[in-house]
CSV table of C-alpha atoms in Angstrom, one decimal:
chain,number,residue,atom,x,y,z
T,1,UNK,CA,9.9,-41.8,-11.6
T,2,UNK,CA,12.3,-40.8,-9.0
T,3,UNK,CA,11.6,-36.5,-9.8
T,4,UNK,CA,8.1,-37.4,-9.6
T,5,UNK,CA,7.8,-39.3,-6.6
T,6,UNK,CA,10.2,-37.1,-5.0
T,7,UNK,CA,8.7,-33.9,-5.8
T,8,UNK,CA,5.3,-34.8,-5.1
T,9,UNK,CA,6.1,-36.5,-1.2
T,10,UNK,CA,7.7,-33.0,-1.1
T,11,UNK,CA,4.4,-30.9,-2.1
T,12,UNK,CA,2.1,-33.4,0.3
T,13,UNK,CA,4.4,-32.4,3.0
T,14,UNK,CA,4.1,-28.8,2.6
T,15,UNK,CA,-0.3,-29.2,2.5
T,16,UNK,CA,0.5,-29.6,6.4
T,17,UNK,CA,1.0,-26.0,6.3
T,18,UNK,CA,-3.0,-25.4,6.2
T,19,UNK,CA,-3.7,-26.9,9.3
T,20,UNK,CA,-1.0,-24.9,10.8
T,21,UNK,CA,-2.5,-21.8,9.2
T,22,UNK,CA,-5.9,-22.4,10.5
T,23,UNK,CA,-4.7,-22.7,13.9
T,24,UNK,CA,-2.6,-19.6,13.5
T,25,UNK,CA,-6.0,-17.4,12.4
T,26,UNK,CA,-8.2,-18.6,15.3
T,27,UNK,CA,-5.8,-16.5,17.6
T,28,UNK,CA,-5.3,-13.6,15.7
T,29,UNK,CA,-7.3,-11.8,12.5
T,30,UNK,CA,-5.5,-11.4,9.2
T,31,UNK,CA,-4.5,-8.0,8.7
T,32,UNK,CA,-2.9,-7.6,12.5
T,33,UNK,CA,0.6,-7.4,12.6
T,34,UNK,CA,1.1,-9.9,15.3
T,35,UNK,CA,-0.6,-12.6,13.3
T,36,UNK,CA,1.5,-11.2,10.4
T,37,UNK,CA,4.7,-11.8,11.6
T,38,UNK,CA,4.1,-15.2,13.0
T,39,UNK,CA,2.3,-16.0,9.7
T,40,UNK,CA,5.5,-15.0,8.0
T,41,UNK,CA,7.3,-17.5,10.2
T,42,UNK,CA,5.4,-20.3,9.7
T,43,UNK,CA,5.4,-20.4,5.8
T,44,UNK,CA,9.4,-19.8,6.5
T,45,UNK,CA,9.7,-22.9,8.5
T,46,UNK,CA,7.7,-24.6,6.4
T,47,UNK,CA,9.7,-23.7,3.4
T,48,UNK,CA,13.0,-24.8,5.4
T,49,UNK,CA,11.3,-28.0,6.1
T,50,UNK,CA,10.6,-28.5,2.7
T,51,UNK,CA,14.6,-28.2,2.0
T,52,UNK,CA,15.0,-30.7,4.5
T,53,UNK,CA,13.3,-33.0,1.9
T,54,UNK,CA,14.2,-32.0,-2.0
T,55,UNK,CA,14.9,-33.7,-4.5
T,56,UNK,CA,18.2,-33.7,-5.3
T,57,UNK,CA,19.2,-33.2,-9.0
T,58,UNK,CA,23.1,-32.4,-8.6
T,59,UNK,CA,25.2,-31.4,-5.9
T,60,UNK,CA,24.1,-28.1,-4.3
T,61,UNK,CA,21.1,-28.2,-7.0
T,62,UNK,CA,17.6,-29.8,-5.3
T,63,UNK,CA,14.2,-29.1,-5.9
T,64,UNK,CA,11.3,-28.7,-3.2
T,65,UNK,CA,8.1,-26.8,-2.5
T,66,UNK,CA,9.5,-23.5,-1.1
T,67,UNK,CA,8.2,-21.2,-4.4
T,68,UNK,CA,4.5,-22.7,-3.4
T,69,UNK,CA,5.1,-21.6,0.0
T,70,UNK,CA,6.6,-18.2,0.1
T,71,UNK,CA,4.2,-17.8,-2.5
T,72,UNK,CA,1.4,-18.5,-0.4
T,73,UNK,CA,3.0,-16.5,2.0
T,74,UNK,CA,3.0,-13.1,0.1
T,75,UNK,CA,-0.9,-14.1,-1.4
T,76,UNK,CA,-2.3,-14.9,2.0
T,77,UNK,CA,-0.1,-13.2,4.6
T,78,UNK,CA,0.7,-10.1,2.6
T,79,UNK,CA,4.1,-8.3,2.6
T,80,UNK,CA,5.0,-8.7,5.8
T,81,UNK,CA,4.5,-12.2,6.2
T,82,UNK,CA,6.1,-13.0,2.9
T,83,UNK,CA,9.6,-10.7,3.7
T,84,UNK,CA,9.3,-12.5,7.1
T,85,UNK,CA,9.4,-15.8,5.3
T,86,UNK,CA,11.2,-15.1,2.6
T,87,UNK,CA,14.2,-14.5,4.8
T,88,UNK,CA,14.2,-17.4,6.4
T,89,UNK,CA,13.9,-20.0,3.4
T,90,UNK,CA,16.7,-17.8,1.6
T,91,UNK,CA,19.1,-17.5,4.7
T,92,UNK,CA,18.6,-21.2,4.9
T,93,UNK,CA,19.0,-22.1,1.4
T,94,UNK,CA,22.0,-19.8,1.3
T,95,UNK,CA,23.6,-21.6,4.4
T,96,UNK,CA,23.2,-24.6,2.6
T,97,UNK,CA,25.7,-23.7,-0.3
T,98,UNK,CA,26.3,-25.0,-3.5
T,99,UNK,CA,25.9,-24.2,-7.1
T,100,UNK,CA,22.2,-23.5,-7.1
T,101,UNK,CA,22.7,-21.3,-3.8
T,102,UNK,CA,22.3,-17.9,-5.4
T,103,UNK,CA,19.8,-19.8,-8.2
T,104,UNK,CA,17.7,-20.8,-5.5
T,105,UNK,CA,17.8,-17.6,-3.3
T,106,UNK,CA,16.4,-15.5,-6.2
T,107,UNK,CA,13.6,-18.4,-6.6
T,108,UNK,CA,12.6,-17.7,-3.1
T,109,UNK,CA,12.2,-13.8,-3.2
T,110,UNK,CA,10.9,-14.2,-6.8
T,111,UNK,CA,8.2,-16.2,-5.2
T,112,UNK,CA,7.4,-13.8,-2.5
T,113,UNK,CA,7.5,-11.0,-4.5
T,114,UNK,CA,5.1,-12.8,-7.1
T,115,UNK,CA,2.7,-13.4,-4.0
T,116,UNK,CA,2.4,-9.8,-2.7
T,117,UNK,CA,1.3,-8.5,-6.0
T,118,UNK,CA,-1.4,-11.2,-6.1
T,119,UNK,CA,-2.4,-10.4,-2.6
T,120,UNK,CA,-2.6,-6.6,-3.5
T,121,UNK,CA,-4.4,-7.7,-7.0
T,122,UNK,CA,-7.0,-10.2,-4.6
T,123,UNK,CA,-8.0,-7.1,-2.8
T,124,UNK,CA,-9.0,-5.0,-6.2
T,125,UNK,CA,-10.7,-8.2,-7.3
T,126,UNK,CA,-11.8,-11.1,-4.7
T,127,UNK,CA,-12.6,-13.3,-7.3
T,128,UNK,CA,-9.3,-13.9,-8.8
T,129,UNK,CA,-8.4,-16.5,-6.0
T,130,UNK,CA,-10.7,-19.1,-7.8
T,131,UNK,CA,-9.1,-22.3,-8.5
T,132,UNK,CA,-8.5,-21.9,-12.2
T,133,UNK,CA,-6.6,-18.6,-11.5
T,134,UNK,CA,-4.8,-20.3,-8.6
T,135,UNK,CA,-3.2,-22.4,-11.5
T,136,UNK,CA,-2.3,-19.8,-13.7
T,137,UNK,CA,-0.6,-18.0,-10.2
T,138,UNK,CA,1.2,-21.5,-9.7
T,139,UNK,CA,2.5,-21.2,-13.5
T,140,UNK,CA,3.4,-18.0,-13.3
T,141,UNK,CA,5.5,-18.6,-10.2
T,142,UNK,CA,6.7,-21.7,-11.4
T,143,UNK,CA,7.6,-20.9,-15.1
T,144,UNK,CA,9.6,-17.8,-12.7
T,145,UNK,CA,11.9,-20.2,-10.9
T,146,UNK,CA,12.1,-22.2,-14.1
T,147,UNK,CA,14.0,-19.2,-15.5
T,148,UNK,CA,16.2,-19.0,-12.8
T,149,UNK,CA,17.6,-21.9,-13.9
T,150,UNK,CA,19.4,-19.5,-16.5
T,151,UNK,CA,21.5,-18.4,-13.9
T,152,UNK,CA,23.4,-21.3,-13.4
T,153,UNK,CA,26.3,-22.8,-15.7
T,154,UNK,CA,25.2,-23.5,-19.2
T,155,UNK,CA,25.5,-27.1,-19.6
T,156,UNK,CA,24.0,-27.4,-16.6
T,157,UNK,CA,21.2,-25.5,-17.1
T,158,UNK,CA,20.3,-27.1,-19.8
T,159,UNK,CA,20.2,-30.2,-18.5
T,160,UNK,CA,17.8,-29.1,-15.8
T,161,UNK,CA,15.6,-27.3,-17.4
T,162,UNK,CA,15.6,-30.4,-19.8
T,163,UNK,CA,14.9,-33.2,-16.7
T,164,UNK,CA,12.9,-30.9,-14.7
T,165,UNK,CA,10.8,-28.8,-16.4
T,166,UNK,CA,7.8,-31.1,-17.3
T,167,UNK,CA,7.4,-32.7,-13.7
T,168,UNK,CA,7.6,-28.8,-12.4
T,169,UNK,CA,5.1,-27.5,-14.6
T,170,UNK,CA,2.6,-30.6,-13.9
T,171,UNK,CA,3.3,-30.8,-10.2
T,172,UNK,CA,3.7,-27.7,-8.7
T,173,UNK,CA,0.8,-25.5,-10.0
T,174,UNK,CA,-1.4,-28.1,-9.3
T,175,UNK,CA,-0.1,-27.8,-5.5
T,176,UNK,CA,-0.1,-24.5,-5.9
T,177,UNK,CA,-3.9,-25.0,-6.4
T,178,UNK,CA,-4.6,-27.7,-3.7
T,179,UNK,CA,-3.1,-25.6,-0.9
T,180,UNK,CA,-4.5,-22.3,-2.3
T,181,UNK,CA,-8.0,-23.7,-2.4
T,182,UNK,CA,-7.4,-25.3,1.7
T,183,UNK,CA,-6.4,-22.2,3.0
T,184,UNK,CA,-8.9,-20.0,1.4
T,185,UNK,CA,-11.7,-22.4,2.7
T,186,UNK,CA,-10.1,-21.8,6.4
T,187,UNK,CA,-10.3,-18.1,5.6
T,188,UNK,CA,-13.8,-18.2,4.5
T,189,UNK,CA,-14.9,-20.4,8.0
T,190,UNK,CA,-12.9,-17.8,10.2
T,191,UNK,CA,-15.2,-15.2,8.2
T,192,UNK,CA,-18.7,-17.4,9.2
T,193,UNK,CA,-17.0,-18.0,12.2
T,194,UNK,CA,-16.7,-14.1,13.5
T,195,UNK,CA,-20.2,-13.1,11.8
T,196,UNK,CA,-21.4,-15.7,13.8
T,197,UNK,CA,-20.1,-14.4,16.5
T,198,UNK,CA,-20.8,-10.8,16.3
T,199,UNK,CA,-24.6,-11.5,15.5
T,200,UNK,CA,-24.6,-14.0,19.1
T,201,UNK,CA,-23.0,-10.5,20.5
T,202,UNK,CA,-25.3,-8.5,19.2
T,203,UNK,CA,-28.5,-10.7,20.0
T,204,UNK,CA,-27.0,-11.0,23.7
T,205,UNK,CA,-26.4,-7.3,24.1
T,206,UNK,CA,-30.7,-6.7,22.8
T,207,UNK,CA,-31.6,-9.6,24.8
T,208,UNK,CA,-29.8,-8.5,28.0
T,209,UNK,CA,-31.0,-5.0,28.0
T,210,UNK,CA,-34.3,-5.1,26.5
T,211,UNK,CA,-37.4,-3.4,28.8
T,212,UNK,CA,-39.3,-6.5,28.4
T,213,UNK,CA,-38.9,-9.8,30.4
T,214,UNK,CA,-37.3,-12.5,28.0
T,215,UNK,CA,-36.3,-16.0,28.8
T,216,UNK,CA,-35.3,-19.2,27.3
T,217,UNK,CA,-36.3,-22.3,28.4
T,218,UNK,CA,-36.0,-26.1,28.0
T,219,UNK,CA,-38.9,-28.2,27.1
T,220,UNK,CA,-40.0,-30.1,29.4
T,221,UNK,CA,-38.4,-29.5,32.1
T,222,UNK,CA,-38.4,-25.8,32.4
T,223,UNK,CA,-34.8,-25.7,33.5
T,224,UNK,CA,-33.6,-22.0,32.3
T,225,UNK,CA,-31.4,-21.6,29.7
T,226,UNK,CA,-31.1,-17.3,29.4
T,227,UNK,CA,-33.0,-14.8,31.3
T,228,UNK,CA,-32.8,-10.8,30.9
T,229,UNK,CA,-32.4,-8.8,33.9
T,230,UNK,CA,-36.3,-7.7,33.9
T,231,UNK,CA,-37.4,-11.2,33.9
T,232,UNK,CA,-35.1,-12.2,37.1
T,233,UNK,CA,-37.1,-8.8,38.6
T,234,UNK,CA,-40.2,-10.0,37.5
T,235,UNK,CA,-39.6,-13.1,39.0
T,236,UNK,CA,-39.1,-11.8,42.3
T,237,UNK,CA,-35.1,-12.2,42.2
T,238,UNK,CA,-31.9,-9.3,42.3
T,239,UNK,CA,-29.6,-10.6,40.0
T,240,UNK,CA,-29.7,-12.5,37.0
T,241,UNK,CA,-27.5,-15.3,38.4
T,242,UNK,CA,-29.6,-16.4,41.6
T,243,UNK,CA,-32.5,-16.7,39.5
T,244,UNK,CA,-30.9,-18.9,36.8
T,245,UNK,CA,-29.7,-20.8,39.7
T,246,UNK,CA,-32.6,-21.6,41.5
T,247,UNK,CA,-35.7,-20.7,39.0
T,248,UNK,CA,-37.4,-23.7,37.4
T,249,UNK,CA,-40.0,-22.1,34.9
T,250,UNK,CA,-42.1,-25.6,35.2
T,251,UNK,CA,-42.9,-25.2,38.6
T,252,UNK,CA,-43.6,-21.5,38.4
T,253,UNK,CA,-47.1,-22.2,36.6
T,254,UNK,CA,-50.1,-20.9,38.6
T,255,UNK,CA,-52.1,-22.9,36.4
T,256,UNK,CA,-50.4,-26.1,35.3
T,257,UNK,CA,-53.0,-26.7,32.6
T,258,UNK,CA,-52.1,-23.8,31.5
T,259,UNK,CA,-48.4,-25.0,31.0
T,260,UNK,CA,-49.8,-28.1,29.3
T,261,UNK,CA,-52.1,-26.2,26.4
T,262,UNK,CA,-48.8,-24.2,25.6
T,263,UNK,CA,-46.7,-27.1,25.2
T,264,UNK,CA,-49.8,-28.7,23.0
T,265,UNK,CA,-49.4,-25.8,20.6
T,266,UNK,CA,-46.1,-25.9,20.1
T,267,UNK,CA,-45.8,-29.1,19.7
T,268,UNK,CA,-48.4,-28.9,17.1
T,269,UNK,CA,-47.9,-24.9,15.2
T,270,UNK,CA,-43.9,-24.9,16.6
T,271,UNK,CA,-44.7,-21.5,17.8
T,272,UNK,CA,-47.0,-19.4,20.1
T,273,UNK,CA,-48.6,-15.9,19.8
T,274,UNK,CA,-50.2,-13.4,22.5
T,275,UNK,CA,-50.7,-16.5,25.2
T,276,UNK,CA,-51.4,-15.1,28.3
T,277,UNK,CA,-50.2,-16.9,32.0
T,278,UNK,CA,-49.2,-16.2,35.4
T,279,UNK,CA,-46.3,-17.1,37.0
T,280,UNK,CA,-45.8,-17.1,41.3
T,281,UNK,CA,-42.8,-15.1,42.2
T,282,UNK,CA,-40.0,-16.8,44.5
C-alpha cells in the first residue's frame, strides 16, 4: 500500500496548485505574457515541491506528480508557461542526480510538450477539455513517462514498470482529471467574472451620460444610491458628488402622498410606468 498511499498524498498535494492559479488569474488575463511567465513559475515550483515528496522506488528513482503538473502547465498556460516550468522541474530533478536523472528529465519535457499540443488542440475544439477527455490526456501523458522507464537499465526497468505501472495508470489520470476539471471551473468564473464586469461598465457609461435624469434609490428611505449628471442638474446641484452627498429623494416629494401611492404600487406590481411627480430643488 505504500506506492499507493505515497503517490496519492503526492497528487493531493499538488490540487493546491488551483488555488494558487486562481489567485494568479484575478491579476492578470490568460493570454498576457506577464501572467504567462509567472504562470510558468508556479506550475514549476509546484512540480519541485512535488519532488520534495515522491515516492521513492530505488535510489535516484522516485515517483511524484510533476507529469500532471507541467502538463497542466503546457494545457492551461500555453508554451510559454510550460518551457518556463518545465525548466525548473528538470533543472531540479537534474540537480538531484541519480539513475532516473536523465529518465526523469525527459518525463518532464515529455509532459510539457504533451500539454502545448493539447492547449493548441483546446483552441480548435473547446470541448475537448471535458472530463472524460481530461482522462484520456492524463493516460496519454502518463502511459508517456511510463515509457521512459525504457531508458533506464534493463533489470531495473522491468521491475518498475512491473511495481509501478498499475498504481500510475489508476492514480494519475484520475488527478490529472480532478485538477483539470478545478482549474477549468476557475477559468470559466474569471470569464462570468469580466462579462460581468464589462456589462456594469457599459450600463455605467449609458447611465452616466444619458440626456435623461436617472437615479437609483433605496426604499424607504430615499437615501441615493446612483445619480446621472442631468439628474444632480435637475435637482438644483453642480456636480454629481454634492448631490449624492446631501440629496435625500424622500424628502424631496412636493406631494408626500404622492411618494406613498408609488411605493403602494411597487410594492404590489414590482414596477411602475409613466407616474408623474414633482420634486423641490435644493
Amino acid at each position: 500500500m505504500t506506492i499507493f498511499t505515497d503517490l496519492i498524498s503526492n497528487v493531493a498535494l499538488l490540487l493546491a496548485l488551483s488555488i494558487l492559479y486562481s489567485f494568479l488569474t484575478r491579476i492578470w488575463k490568460q493570454g498576457e505574457i506577464p501572467g504567462q511567465i509567472l504562470a510558468g513559475i508556479l506550475f514549476g515550483g509546484v512540480a519541485v515541491a512535488g519532488m520534495l515528496q515522491p515516492f521513492n522506488y530505488a535510489p535516484g528513482v522516485i515517483f511524484d506528480g510533476r507529469s500532471m503538473v507541467v502538463s497542466m502547465a503546457g494545457l492551461f498556460g500555453g508554451p510559454v508557461a510550460a518551457a518556463i516550468s518545465a525548466l525548473i522541474a528538470g533543472g531540479y530533478r537534474l540537480g538531484l542526480g541519480g539513475t532516473g536523472a536523465l529518465t526523469g528529465f525527459g518525463v518532464i519535457f515529455t509532459s510539457a510538450a504533451l500539454g502545448v499540443g493539447y492547449h493548441y488542440l483546446r483552441r480548435k475544439n473547446p470541448d475537448v477539455i471535458k472530463p472524460l477527455y481530461l482522462f484520456v490526456f492524463g493516460v496519454i501523458v502518463h502511459i508517456s513517462m511510463l515509457l521512459w522507464m525504457l531508458t533506464l537499465s534493463w533489470p531495473l526497468a522491468f521491475e518498475v514498470l512491473n511495481s509501478i505501472s498499475i498504481p500510475v495508470m489508476l492514480i494519475f489520470p484520475l488527478g490529472t482529471v480532478l485538477l483539470g476539471t478545478l482549474l477549468v471551473d476557475q477559468e470559466e468564473r474569471n470569464y462570468a467574472q469580466d462579462a460581468l464586469r464589462e456589462s456594469q461598465e457599459k450600463y455605467s457609461a449609458l447611465f452616466s451620460n444619458a440626456q435623461v435624469a436617472l437615479f437609483r434609490t433605496r426604499i424607504p428611505d430615499g437615501k441615493l444610491v446612483q445619480i446621472n449628471e442631468r439628474y444632480a442638474k435637475m435637482a438644483g446641484y453642480s456636480t454629481v458628488e454634492d448631490c449624492m452627498a446631501e440629496f435625500n429623494a424622500a424628502d424631496a416629494w412636493a406631494n408626500p402622498n404622492a411618494r406613498n401611492e408609488l411605493l403602494r404600487i411597487l410594492k404590489e406590481n414590482g414596477s411602475v410606468n409613466d407616474f408623474e411627480t414633482e420634486i423641490i430643488r435644493r
